[in-house]
Coordinates of C-alpha atoms in Angstrom, one line a residue:
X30 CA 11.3 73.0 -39.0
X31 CA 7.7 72.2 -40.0
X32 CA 5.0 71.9 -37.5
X33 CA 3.4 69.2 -38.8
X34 CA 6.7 66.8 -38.8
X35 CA 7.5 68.6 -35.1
X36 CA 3.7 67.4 -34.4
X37 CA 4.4 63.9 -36.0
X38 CA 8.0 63.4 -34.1
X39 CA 6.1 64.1 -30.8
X40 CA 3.4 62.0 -31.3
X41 CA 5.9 59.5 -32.1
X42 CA 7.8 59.9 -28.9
X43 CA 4.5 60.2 -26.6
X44 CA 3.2 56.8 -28.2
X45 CA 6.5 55.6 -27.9
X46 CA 7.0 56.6 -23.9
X47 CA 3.2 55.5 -23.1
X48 CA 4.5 52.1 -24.3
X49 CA 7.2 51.5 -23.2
X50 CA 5.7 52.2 -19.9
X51 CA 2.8 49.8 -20.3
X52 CA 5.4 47.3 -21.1
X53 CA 6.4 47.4 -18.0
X54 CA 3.4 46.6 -16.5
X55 CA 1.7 42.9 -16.6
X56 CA -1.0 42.4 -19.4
X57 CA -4.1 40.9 -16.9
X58 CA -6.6 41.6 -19.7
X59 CA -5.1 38.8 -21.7
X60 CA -6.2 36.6 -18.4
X61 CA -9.7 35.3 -19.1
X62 CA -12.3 33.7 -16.3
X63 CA -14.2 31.9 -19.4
X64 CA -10.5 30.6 -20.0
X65 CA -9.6 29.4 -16.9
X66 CA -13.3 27.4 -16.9
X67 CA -13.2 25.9 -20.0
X68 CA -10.0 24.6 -19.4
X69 CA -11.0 23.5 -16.1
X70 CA -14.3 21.5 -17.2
X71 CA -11.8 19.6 -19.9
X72 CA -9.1 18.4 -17.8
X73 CA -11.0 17.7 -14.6
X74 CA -13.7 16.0 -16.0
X75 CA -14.7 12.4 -16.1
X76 CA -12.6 11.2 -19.4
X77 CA -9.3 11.2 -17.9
X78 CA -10.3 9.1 -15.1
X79 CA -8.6 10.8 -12.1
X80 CA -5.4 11.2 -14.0
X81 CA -3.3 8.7 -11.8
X82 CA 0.0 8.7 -11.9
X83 CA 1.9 5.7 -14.2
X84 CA -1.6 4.7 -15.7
X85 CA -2.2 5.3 -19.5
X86 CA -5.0 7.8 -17.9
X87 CA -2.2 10.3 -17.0
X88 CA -0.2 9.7 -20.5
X89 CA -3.5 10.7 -22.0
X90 CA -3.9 13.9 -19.9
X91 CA -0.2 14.5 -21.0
X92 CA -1.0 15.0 -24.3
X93 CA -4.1 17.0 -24.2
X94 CA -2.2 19.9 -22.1
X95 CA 0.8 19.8 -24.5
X96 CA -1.4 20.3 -27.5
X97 CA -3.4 22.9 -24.9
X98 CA 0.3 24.2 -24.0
X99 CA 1.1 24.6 -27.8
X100 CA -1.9 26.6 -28.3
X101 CA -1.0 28.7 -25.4
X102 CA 2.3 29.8 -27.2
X103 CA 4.4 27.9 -25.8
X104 CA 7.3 25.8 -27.7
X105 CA 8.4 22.8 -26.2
X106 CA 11.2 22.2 -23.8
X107 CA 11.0 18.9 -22.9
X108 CA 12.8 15.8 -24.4
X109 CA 14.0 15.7 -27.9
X110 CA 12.2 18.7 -28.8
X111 CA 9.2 17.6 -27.4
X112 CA 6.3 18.6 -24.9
X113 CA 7.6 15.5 -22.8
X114 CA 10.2 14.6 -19.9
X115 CA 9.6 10.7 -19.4
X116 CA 10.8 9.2 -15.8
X117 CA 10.3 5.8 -14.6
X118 CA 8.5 5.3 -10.7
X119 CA 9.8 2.4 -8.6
X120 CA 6.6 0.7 -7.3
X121 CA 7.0 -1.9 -4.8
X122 CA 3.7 -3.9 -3.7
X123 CA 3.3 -7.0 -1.1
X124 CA 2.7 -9.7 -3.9
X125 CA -0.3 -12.5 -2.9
X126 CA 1.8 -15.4 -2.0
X127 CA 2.3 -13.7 1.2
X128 CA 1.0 -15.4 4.1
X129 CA 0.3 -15.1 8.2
X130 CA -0.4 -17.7 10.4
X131 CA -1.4 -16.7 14.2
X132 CA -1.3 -20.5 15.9
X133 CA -3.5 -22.7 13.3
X134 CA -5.5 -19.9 11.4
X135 CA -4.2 -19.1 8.2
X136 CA -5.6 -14.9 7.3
X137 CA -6.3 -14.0 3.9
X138 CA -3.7 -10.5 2.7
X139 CA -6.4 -7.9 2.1
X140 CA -9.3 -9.7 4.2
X141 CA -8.2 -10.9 6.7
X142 CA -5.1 -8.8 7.1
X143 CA -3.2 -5.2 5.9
X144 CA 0.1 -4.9 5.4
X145 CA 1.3 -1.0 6.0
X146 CA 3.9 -0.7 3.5
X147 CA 6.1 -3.2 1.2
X148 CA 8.9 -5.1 3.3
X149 CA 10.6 -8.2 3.0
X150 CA 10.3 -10.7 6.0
X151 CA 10.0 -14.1 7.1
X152 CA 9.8 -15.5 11.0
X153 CA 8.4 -18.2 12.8
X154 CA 8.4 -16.3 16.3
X155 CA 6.1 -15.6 19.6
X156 CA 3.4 -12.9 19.5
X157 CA 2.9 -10.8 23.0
X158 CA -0.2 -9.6 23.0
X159 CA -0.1 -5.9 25.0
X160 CA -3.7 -4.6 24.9
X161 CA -3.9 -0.8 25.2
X162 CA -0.4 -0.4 26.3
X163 CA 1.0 3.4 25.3
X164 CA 4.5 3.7 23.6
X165 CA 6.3 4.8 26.7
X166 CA 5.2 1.7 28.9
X167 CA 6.3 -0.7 26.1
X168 CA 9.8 -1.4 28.2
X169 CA 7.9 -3.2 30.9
X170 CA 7.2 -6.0 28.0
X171 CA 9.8 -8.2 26.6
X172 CA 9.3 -8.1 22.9
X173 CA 13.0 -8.3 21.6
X174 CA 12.9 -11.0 18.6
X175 CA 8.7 -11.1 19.2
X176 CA 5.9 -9.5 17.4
X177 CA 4.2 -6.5 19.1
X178 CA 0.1 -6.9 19.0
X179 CA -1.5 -4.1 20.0
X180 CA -5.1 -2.4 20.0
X181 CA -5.1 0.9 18.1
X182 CA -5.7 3.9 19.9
X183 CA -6.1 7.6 18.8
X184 CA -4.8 8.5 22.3
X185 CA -2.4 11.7 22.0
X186 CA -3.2 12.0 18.1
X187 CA -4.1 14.9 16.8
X188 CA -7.3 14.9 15.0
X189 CA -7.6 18.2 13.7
X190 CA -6.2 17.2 10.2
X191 CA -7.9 16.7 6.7
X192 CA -8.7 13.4 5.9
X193 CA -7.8 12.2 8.9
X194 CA -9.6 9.2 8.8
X195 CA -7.8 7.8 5.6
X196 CA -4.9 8.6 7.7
X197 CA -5.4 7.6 10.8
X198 CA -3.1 3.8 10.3
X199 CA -0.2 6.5 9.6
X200 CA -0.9 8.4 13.0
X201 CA -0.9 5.3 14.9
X202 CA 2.4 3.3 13.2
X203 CA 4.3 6.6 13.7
X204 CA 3.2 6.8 17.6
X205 CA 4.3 3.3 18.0
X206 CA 7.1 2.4 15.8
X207 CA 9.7 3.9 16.8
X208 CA 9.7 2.6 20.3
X209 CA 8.5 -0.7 18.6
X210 CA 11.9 -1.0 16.7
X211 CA 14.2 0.6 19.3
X212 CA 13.2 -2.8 21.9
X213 CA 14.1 -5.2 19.0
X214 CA 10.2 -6.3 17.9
X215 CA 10.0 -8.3 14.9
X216 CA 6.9 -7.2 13.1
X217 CA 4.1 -4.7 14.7
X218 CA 0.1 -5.9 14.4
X219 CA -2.3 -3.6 15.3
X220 CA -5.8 -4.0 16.4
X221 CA -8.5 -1.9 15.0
X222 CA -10.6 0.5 16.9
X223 CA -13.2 2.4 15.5
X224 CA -11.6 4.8 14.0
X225 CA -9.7 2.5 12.0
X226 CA -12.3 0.1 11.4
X227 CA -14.3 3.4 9.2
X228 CA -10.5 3.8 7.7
X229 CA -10.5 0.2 6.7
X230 CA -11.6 0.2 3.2
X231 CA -10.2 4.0 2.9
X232 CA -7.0 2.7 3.2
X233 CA -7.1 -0.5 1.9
X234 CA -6.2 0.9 -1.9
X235 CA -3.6 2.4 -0.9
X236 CA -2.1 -0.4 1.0
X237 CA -3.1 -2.8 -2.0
X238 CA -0.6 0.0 -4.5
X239 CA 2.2 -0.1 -2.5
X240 CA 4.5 2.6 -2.2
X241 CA 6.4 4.4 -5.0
X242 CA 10.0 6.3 -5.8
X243 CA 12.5 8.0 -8.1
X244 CA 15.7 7.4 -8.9
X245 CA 17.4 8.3 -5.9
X246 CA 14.3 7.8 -3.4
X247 CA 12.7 4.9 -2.7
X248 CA 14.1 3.1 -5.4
X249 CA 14.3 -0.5 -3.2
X250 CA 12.5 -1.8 -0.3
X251 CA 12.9 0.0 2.7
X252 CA 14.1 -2.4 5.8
X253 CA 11.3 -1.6 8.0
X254 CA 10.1 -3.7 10.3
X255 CA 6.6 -4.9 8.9
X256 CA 3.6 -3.4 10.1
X257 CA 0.6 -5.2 9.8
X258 CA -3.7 -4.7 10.9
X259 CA -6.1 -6.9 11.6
X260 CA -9.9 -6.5 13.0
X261 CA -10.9 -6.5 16.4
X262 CA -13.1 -9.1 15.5
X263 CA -10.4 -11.7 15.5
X264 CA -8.6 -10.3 18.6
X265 CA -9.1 -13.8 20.0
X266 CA -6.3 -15.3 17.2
X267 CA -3.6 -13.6 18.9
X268 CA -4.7 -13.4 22.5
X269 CA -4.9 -17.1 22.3
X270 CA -2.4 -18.2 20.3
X271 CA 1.9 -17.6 21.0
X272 CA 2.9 -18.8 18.1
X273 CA 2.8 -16.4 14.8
X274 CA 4.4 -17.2 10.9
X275 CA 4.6 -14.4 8.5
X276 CA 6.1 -14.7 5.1
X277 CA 5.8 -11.1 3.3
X278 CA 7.1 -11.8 -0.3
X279 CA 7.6 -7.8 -2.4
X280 CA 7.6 -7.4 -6.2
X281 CA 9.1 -3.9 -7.4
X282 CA 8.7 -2.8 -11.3
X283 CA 9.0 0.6 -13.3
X284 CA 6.6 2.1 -15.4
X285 CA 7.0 5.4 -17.0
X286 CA 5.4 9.0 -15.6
X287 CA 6.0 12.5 -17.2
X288 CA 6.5 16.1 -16.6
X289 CA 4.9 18.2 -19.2
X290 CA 7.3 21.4 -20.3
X291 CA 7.1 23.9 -22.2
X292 CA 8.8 27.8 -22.4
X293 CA 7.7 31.5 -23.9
X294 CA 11.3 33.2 -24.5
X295 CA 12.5 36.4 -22.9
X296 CA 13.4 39.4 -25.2
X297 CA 16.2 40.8 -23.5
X298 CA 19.5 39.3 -25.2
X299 CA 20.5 38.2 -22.0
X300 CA 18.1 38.2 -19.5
X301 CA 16.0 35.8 -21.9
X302 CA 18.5 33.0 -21.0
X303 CA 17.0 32.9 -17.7
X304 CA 13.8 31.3 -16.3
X305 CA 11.2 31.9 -14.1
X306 CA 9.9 28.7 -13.3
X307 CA 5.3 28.5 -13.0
X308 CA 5.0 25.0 -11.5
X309 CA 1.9 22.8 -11.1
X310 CA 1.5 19.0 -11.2
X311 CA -1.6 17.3 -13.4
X312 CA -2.0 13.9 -11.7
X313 CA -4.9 12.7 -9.3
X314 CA -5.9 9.9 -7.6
X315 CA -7.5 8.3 -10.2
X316 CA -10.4 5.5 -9.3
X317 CA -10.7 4.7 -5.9
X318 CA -13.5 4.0 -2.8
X319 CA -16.8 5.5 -3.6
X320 CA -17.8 8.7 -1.8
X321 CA -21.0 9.7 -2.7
X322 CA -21.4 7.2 -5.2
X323 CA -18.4 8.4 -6.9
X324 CA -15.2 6.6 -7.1
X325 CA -13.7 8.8 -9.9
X326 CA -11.3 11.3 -7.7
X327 CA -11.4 14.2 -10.3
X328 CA -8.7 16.5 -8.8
X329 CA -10.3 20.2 -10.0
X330 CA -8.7 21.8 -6.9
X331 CA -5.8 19.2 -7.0
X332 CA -4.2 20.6 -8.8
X333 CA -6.3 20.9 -12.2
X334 CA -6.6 24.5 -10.7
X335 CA -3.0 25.9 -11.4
X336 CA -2.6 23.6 -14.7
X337 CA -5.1 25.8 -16.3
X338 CA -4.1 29.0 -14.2
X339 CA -0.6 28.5 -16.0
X340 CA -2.1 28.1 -19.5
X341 CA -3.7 31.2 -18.9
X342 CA -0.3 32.9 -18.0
X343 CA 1.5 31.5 -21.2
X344 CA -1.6 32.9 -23.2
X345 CA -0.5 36.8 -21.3
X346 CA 3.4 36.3 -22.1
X347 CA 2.6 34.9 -25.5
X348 CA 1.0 38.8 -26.2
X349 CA 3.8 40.4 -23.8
X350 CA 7.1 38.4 -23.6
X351 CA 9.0 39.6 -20.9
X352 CA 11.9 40.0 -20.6
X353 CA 13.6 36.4 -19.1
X354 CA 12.2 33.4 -20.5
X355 CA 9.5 31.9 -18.4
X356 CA 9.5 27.6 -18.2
X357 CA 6.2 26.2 -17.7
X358 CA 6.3 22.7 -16.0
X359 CA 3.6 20.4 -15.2
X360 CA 4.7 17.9 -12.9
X361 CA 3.6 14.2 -13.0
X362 CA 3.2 11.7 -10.0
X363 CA 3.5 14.8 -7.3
X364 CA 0.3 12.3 -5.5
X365 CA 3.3 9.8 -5.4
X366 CA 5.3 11.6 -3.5
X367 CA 6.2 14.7 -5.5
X368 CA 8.3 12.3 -7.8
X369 CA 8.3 14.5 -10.8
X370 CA 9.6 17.2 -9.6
X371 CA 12.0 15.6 -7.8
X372 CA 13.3 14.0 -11.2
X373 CA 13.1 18.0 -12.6
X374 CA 15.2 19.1 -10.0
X375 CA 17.6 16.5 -10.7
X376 CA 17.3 16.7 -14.2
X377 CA 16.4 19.9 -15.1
X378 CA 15.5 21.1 -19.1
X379 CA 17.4 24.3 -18.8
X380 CA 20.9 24.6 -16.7
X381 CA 19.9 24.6 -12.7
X382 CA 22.1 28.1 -12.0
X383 CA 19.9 29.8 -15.1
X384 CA 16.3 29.2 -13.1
X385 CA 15.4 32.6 -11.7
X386 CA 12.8 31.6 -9.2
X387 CA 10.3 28.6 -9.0
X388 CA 6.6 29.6 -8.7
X389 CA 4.4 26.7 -7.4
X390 CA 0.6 26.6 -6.8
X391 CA -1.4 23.9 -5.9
X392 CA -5.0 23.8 -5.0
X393 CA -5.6 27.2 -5.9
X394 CA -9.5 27.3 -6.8
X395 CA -11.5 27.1 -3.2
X396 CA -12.4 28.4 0.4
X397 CA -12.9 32.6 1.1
X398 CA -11.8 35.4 -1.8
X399 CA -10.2 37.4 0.0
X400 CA -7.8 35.1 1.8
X401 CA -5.0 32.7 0.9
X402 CA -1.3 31.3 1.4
X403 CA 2.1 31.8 0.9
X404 CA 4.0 29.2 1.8
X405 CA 7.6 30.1 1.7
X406 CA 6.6 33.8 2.8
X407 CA 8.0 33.6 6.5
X408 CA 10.7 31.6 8.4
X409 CA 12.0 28.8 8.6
X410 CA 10.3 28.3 5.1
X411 CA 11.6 31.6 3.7
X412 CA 14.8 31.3 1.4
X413 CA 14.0 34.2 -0.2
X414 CA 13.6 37.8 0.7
X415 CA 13.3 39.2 -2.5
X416 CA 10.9 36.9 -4.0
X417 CA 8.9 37.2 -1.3
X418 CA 8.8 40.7 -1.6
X419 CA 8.2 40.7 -5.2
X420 CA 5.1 38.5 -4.0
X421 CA 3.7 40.7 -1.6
X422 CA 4.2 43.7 -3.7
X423 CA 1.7 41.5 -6.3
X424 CA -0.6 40.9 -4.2
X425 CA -0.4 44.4 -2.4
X426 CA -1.2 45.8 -6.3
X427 CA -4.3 44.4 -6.9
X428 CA -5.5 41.0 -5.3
X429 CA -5.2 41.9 -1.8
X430 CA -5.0 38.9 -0.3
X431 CA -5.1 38.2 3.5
X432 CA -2.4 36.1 4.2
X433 CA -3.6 32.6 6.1
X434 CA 0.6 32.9 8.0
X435 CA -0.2 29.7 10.2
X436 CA -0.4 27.2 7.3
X437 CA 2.9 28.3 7.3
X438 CA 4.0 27.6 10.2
X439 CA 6.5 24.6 11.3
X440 CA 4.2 23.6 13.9
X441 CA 1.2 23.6 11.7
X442 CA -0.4 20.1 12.2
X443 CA -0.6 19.7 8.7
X444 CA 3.2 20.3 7.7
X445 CA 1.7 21.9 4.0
X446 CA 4.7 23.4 3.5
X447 CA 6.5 20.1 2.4
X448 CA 3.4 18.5 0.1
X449 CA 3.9 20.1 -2.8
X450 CA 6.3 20.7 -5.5
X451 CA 8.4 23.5 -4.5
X452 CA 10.0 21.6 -2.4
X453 CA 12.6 19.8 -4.0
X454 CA 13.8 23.1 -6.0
X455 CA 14.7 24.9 -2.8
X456 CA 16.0 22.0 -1.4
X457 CA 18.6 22.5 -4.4
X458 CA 18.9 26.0 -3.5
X459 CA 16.6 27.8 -5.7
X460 CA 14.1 30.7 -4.4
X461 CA 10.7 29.3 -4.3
X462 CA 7.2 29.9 -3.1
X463 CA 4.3 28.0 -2.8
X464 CA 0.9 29.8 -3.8
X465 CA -2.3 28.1 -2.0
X466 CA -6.0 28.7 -1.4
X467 CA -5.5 25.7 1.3
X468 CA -7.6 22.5 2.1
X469 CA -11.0 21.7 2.1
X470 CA -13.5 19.1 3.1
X471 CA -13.6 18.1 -0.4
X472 CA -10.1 17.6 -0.8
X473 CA -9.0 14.1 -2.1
X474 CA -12.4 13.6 -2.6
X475 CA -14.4 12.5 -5.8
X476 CA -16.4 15.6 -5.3
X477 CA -13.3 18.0 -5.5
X478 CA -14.4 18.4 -9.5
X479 CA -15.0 21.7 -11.8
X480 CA -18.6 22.4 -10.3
X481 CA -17.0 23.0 -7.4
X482 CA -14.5 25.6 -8.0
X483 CA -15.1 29.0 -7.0
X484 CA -14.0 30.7 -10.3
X485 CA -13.5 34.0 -9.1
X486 CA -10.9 32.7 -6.2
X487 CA -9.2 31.2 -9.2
X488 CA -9.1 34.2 -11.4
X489 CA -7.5 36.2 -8.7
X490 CA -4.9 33.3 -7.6
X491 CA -3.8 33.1 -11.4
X492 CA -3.4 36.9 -11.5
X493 CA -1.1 36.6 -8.1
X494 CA 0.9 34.2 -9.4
X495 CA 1.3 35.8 -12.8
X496 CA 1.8 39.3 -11.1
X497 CA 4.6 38.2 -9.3
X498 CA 6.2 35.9 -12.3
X499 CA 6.0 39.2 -14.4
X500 CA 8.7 40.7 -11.7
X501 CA 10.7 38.2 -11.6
X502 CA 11.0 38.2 -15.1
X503 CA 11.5 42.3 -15.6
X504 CA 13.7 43.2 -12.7
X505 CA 17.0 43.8 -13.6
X506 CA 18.5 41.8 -10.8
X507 CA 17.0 38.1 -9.8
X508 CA 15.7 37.1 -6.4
X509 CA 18.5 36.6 -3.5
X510 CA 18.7 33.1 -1.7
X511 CA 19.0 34.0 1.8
X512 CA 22.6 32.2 3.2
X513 CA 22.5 29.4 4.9
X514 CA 18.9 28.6 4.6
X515 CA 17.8 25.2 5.6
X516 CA 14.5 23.3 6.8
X517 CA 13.6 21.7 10.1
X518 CA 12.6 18.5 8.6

């Protein structure tokens, strides 16, 4: 045989073996920092407005990352062979013909007034003033048929969460209402104190939007008991005064919201007919109280951060496929209540038994380098074993993470675990994760924008994430759910 061709055939085979064994490995070159801030300085910047959810500012958004998506290398795998999955939101809001009366004083809705959350009522009733009575001593009152007023208090609240102003109204109704409702009261006021007072106006936009659903959640009024605030100031209205009428009148429309999707196929004949599922959501809080002297809520961390960590990934498969298909989806309206992944879950683009593994991040671009979250990773949030391991062994490779375990804990204050848009795909039984660089004093902020972003905590969260997609998409066998798995809330 001739040494040249026996040179030539070996050559062939080397080059061939060296490779195939790249192959194998996932192409983090093709994942650029200059990318991933480019990308960031577009979609979190002032021209999309905050990117609410149902507003024409989050269509708008929409279309810029599909044509972003589409330059990526993805194809689209939405609707009709589109970039697009539409879903209509239920908002329900308290409409202005409402009205209260506390004896002869007739209070303004928004001014004078709040009204928690959308509810139907009407009652011409007596109003028992309690003071600074705590939940468990509410017995001692009659208040069956009557409305409970009663002066806020931050007494056995924990105020070690973010934003715990803004969500202080939530802490108290949820310490009171259960008790509230269980003795037969009619409507609950509560007094502000100065905690609330500051929360007023914080809150007060978000009172003013209503609340929102999905088909299947939320879609009507709930049957609540009404919960309503009003300022110390005007204590003297219902110390004074028996004699209450409220009429709370709701309206409840739909407007469209949309996931953006879009898929880089597999090579492997039949391993390509499975996805691994990268998952993100684009909306914000659009325009809202000024902070700073900024009322546009920008959203870089949240969650502008993994929307352009996962058009960086597409731009690596789109040089090195691997081997199952990987389905790119950027939620809408998660700020509503994780509303369009809910409507994925329940309406998925590809069949629900062919997604591999969902991969979520959100807020993935802040706080230390060297540490971050899995939420997911450890029980009772676990439904995976292998994907978890697949994870670790990511991270073990080359990011090194230090895992912050306590945000995953049930009995974390914060419950962080449920807030994003994993959730409902392991509710339906699919392996999923949650990747997270956790909160920040800037979160839901107007100053959580690009500037702020610590680019190199980005870089390494992307290359996480994508480490461990690459995994799921090579191994021969997919992640495990682990029987019987269920959540404690």
């Amino acid at each position: 045989m001739n040494k040249n061709y026996l040179f030539s055939l070996l050559s062939f085979l080397v080059f061939g073996w060296g490779n195939a064994q790249n192959y194998k490995k996932p192409l983090v070159s093709a994942i650029k920092e200059t990318d991933l801030r480019k990308d960031m300085y577009e979609l979190a910047a002032d021209q999309f407005w905050g990117r609410e959810a149902g507003t024409l500012d989050e269509l708008k958004v929409s279309v810029w990352l599909a044509d972003k998506a589409k330059e990526a290398g993805m194809k689209p795998a939405g609707d009709h062979g589109t970039f697009f999955q539409f879903f209509e939101i239920y908002r329900h809001q308290v409409t202005p013909q409402s009205s209260l009366k506390i004896g002869d004083q007739n209070l303004k809705l928004w001014k004078d007034f709040l009204v928690a959350e959308p509810v139907n009522a009407s009652m011409d009733t007596e109003v028992i003033y309690a003071g600074n009575t705590e939940p468990e001593e509410l017995a001692k009152l009659n208040i069956k048929g009557k409305v409970l007023a009663i002066n806020a208090s931050d007494k056995n609240i924990d105020k070690e969460m973010t934003l715990f102003v803004r969500r202080y109204p939530g802490f108290v109704r949820t310490k009171y209402y259960n008790k509230a409702y269980e003795l037969g009261a009619k409507a609950i006021i509560f007094i502000t104190d100065d905690i609330s007072e500051n929360s007023w106006p914080e809150v007060l936009p978000q009172m003013t939007r209503g609340s929102y659903g999905v088909e299947g959640l939320r879609e009507k009024i709930s049957n609540n008991i009404p919960v309503l605030w009003i300022k110390r100031e005007n204590t003297d209205w219902v110390k004074n005064n028996s004699k209450i009428s409220l009429n709370l009148i709701t309206e409840t429309y739909k407007y469209p919201s949309v996931n953006i999707i879009g898929k880089i196929e597999g090579t492997d004949p039949v391993l390509k007919n499975e996805y691994v599922l990268l998952s993100g959501h684009q909306d914000h809080d659009g325009i809202r109280h000024p902070v700073k002297n900024d009322t546009i809520y920008n959203g870089a961390d949240d969650n502008a951060s993994t929307c352009v960590a996962m058009l960086a990934i597409a731009r690596a498969y789109k040089k090195q496929p691997g081997k199952r298909s990987i389905l790119f989806v950027f939620h809408g309206s998660e700020e509503r209540g994780l509303l369009g992944s809910r409507w994925h879950a329940s309406h998925p683009v590809v069949p629900k038994e062919k997604i591999a593994a969902v991969l979520n991040g959100d807020m993935i671009g802040r706080n230390d380098n060297n540490e971050a979250a899995l939420l997911g990773g450890n029980a009772p949030h676990k439904n995976s074993d292998d994907l978890v391991k697949m994870a670790e062994e990511a991270n073990n490779e080359s990011t090194k993470f230090k895992y912050l375990k306590d945000w995953d804990s049930p009995n974390h204050a914060e419950y962080f675990y449920f807030r994003s848009d994993h959730l409902p795909y392991a509710k339906i039984g699919i392996p999923a994760i949650f990747f997270t660089s956790v909160l920040h004093d800037q979160y839901h902020t107007p100053q959580d924008e690009s500037e702020n972003i610590n680019y190199k905590k980005l870089y390494k969260m992307t290359e996480w994430m994508y480490r461990t997609s690459w995994k799921v998409a090579n191994e021969t066998e997919r992640p495990k759910v682990i029987p019987n798995f269920s959540l404690e809330r």
